[in-house]
mmCIF file with all atom_site columns, C-alpha atoms in Angstrom:
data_model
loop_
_atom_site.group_PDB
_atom_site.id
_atom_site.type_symbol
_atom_site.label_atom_id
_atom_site.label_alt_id
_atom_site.label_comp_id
_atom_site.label_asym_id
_atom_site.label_entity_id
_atom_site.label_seq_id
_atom_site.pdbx_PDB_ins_code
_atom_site.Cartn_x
_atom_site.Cartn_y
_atom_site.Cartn_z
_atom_site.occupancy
_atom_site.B_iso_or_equiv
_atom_site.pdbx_formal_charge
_atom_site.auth_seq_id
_atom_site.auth_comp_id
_atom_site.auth_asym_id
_atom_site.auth_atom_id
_atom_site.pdbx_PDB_model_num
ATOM 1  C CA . UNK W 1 1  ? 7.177  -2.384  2.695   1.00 0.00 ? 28 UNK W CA 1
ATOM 2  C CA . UNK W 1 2  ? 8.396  -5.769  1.754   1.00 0.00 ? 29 UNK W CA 1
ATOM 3  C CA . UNK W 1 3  ? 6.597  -8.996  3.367   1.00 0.00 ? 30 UNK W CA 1
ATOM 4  C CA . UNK W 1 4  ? 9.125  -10.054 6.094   1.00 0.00 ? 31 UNK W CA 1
ATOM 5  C CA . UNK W 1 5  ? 8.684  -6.102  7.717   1.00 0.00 ? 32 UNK W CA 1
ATOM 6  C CA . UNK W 1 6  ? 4.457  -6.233  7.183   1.00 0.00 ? 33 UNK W CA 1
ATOM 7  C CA . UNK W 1 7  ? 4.396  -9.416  9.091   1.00 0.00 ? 34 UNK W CA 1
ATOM 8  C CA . UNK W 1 8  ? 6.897  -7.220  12.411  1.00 0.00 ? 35 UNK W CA 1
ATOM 9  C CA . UNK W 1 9  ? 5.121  -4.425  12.335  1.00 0.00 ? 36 UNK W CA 1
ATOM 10 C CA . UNK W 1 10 ? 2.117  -4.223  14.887  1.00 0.00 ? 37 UNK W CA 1
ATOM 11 C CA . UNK W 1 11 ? -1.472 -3.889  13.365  1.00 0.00 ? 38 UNK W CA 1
ATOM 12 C CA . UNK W 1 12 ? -1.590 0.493   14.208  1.00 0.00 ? 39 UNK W CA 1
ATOM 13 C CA . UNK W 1 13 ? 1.911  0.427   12.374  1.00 0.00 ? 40 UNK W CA 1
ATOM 14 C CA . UNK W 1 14 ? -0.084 -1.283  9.565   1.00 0.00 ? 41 UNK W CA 1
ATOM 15 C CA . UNK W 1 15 ? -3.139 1.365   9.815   1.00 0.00 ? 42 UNK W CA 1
ATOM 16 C CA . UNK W 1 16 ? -0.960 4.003   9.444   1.00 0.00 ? 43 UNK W CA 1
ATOM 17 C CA . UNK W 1 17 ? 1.129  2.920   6.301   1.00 0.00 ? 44 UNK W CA 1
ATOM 18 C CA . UNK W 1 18 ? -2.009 1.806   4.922   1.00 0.00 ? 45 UNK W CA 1
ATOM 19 C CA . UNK W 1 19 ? -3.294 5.186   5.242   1.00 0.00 ? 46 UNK W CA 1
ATOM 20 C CA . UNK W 1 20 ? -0.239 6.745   3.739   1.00 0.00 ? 47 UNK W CA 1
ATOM 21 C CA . UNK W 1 21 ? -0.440 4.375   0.893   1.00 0.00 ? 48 UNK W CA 1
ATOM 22 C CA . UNK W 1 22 ? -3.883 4.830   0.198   1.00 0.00 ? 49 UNK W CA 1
ATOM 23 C CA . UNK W 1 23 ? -3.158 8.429   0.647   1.00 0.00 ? 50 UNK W CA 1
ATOM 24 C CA . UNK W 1 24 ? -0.061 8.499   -1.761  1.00 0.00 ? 51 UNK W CA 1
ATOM 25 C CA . UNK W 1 25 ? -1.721 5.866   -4.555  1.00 0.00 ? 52 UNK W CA 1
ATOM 26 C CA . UNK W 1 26 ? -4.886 8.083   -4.836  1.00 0.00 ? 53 UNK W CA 1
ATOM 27 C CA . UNK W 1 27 ? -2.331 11.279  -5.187  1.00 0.00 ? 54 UNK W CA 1
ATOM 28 C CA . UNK W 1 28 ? -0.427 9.372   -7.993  1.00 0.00 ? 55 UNK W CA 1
ATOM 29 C CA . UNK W 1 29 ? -3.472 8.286   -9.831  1.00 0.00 ? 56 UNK W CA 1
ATOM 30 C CA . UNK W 1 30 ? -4.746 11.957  -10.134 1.00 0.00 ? 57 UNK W CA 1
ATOM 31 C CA . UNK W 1 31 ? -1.507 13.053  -11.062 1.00 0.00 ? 58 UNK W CA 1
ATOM 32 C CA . UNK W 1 32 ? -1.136 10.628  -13.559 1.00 0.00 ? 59 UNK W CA 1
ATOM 33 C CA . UNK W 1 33 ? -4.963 11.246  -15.068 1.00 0.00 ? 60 UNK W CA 1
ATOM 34 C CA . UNK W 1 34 ? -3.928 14.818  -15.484 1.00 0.00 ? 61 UNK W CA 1
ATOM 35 C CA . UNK W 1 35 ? -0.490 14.301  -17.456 1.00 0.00 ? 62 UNK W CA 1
ATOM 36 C CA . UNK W 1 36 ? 1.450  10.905  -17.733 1.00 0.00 ? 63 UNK W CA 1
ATOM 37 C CA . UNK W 1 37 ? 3.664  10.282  -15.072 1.00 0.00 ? 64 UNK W CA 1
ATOM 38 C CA . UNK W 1 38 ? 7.082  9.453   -15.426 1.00 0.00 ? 65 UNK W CA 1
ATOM 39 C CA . UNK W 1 39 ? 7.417  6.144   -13.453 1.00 0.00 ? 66 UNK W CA 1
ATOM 40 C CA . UNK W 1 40 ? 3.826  4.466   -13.768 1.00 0.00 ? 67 UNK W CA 1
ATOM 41 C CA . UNK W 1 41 ? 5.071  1.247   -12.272 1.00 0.00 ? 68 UNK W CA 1
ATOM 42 C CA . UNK W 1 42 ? 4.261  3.903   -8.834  1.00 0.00 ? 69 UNK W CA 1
ATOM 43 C CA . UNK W 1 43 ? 0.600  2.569   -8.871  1.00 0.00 ? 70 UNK W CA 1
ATOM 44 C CA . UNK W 1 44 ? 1.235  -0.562  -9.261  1.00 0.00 ? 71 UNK W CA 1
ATOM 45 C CA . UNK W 1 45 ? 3.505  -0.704  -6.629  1.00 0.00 ? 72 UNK W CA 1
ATOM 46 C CA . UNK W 1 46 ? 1.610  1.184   -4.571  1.00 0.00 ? 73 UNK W CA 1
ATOM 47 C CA . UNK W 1 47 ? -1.827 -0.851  -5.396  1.00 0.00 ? 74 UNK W CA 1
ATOM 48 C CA . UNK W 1 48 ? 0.134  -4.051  -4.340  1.00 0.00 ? 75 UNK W CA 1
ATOM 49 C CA . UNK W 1 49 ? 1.080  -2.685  -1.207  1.00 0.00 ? 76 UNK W CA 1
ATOM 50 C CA . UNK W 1 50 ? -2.150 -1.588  -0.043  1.00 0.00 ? 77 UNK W CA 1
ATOM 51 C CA . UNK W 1 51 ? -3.150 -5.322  -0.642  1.00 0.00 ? 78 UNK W CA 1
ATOM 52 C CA . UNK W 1 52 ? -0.471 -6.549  1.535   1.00 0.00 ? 79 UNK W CA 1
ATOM 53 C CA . UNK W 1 53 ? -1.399 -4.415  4.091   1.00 0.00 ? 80 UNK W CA 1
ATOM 54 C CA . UNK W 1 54 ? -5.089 -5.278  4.360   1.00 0.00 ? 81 UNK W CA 1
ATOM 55 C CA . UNK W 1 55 ? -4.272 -9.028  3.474   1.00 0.00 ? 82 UNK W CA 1
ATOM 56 C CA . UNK W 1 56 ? -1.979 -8.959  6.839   1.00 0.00 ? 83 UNK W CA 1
ATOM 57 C CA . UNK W 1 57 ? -4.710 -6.951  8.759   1.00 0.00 ? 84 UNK W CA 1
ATOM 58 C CA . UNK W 1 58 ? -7.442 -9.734  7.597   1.00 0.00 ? 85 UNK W CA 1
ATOM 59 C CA . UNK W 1 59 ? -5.568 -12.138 9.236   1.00 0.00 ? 86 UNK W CA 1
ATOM 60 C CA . UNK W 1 60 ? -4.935 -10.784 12.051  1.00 0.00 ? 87 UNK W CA 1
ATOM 61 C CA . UNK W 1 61 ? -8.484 -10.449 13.066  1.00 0.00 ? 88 UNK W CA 1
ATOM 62 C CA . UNK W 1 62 ? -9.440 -13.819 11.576  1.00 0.00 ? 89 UNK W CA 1
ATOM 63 C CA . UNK W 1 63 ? -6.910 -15.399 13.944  1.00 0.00 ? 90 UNK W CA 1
#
C-alpha cells in the first residue's frame, strides 16, 4: 500500500492489511529460510509495509 492510500483507509482497513502483511511476511521468511527465494526484495517490502501500517495506527490513537 503506498502512503497517500494508508493515510484513506480507515483504522479496521489498516488492521486487516496489517494482518495480511504480517501474515504474508512471516510466510515469505519461512519460505525463504528453507530455500532462497527468488525475489528477496519481498521481505523487505513487506517489513516496510508493516511499519507503515502501525506507524499510521500510532498516530491515530496518539491524536
Amino acid at each position: 500500500m503506498k502512503q497517500s492510500e494508508i493515510k484513506e483507509a480507515s483504522t479496521a482497513d489498516l488492521q486487516e492489511a496489517l494482518a495480511e502483511n504480517r501474515e504474508a511476511f512471516a510466510n515469505l521468511k519461512m519460505a525463504h529460510t528453507i530455500s532462497p527465494l527468488d525475489n528477496p526484495i519481498q521481505l523487505r517490502t513487506h517489513r516496510r509495509a508493516i511499519a507503515r501500517i502501525e506507524t499510521e495506527l500510532t498516530k491515530r490513537e496518539v491524536q
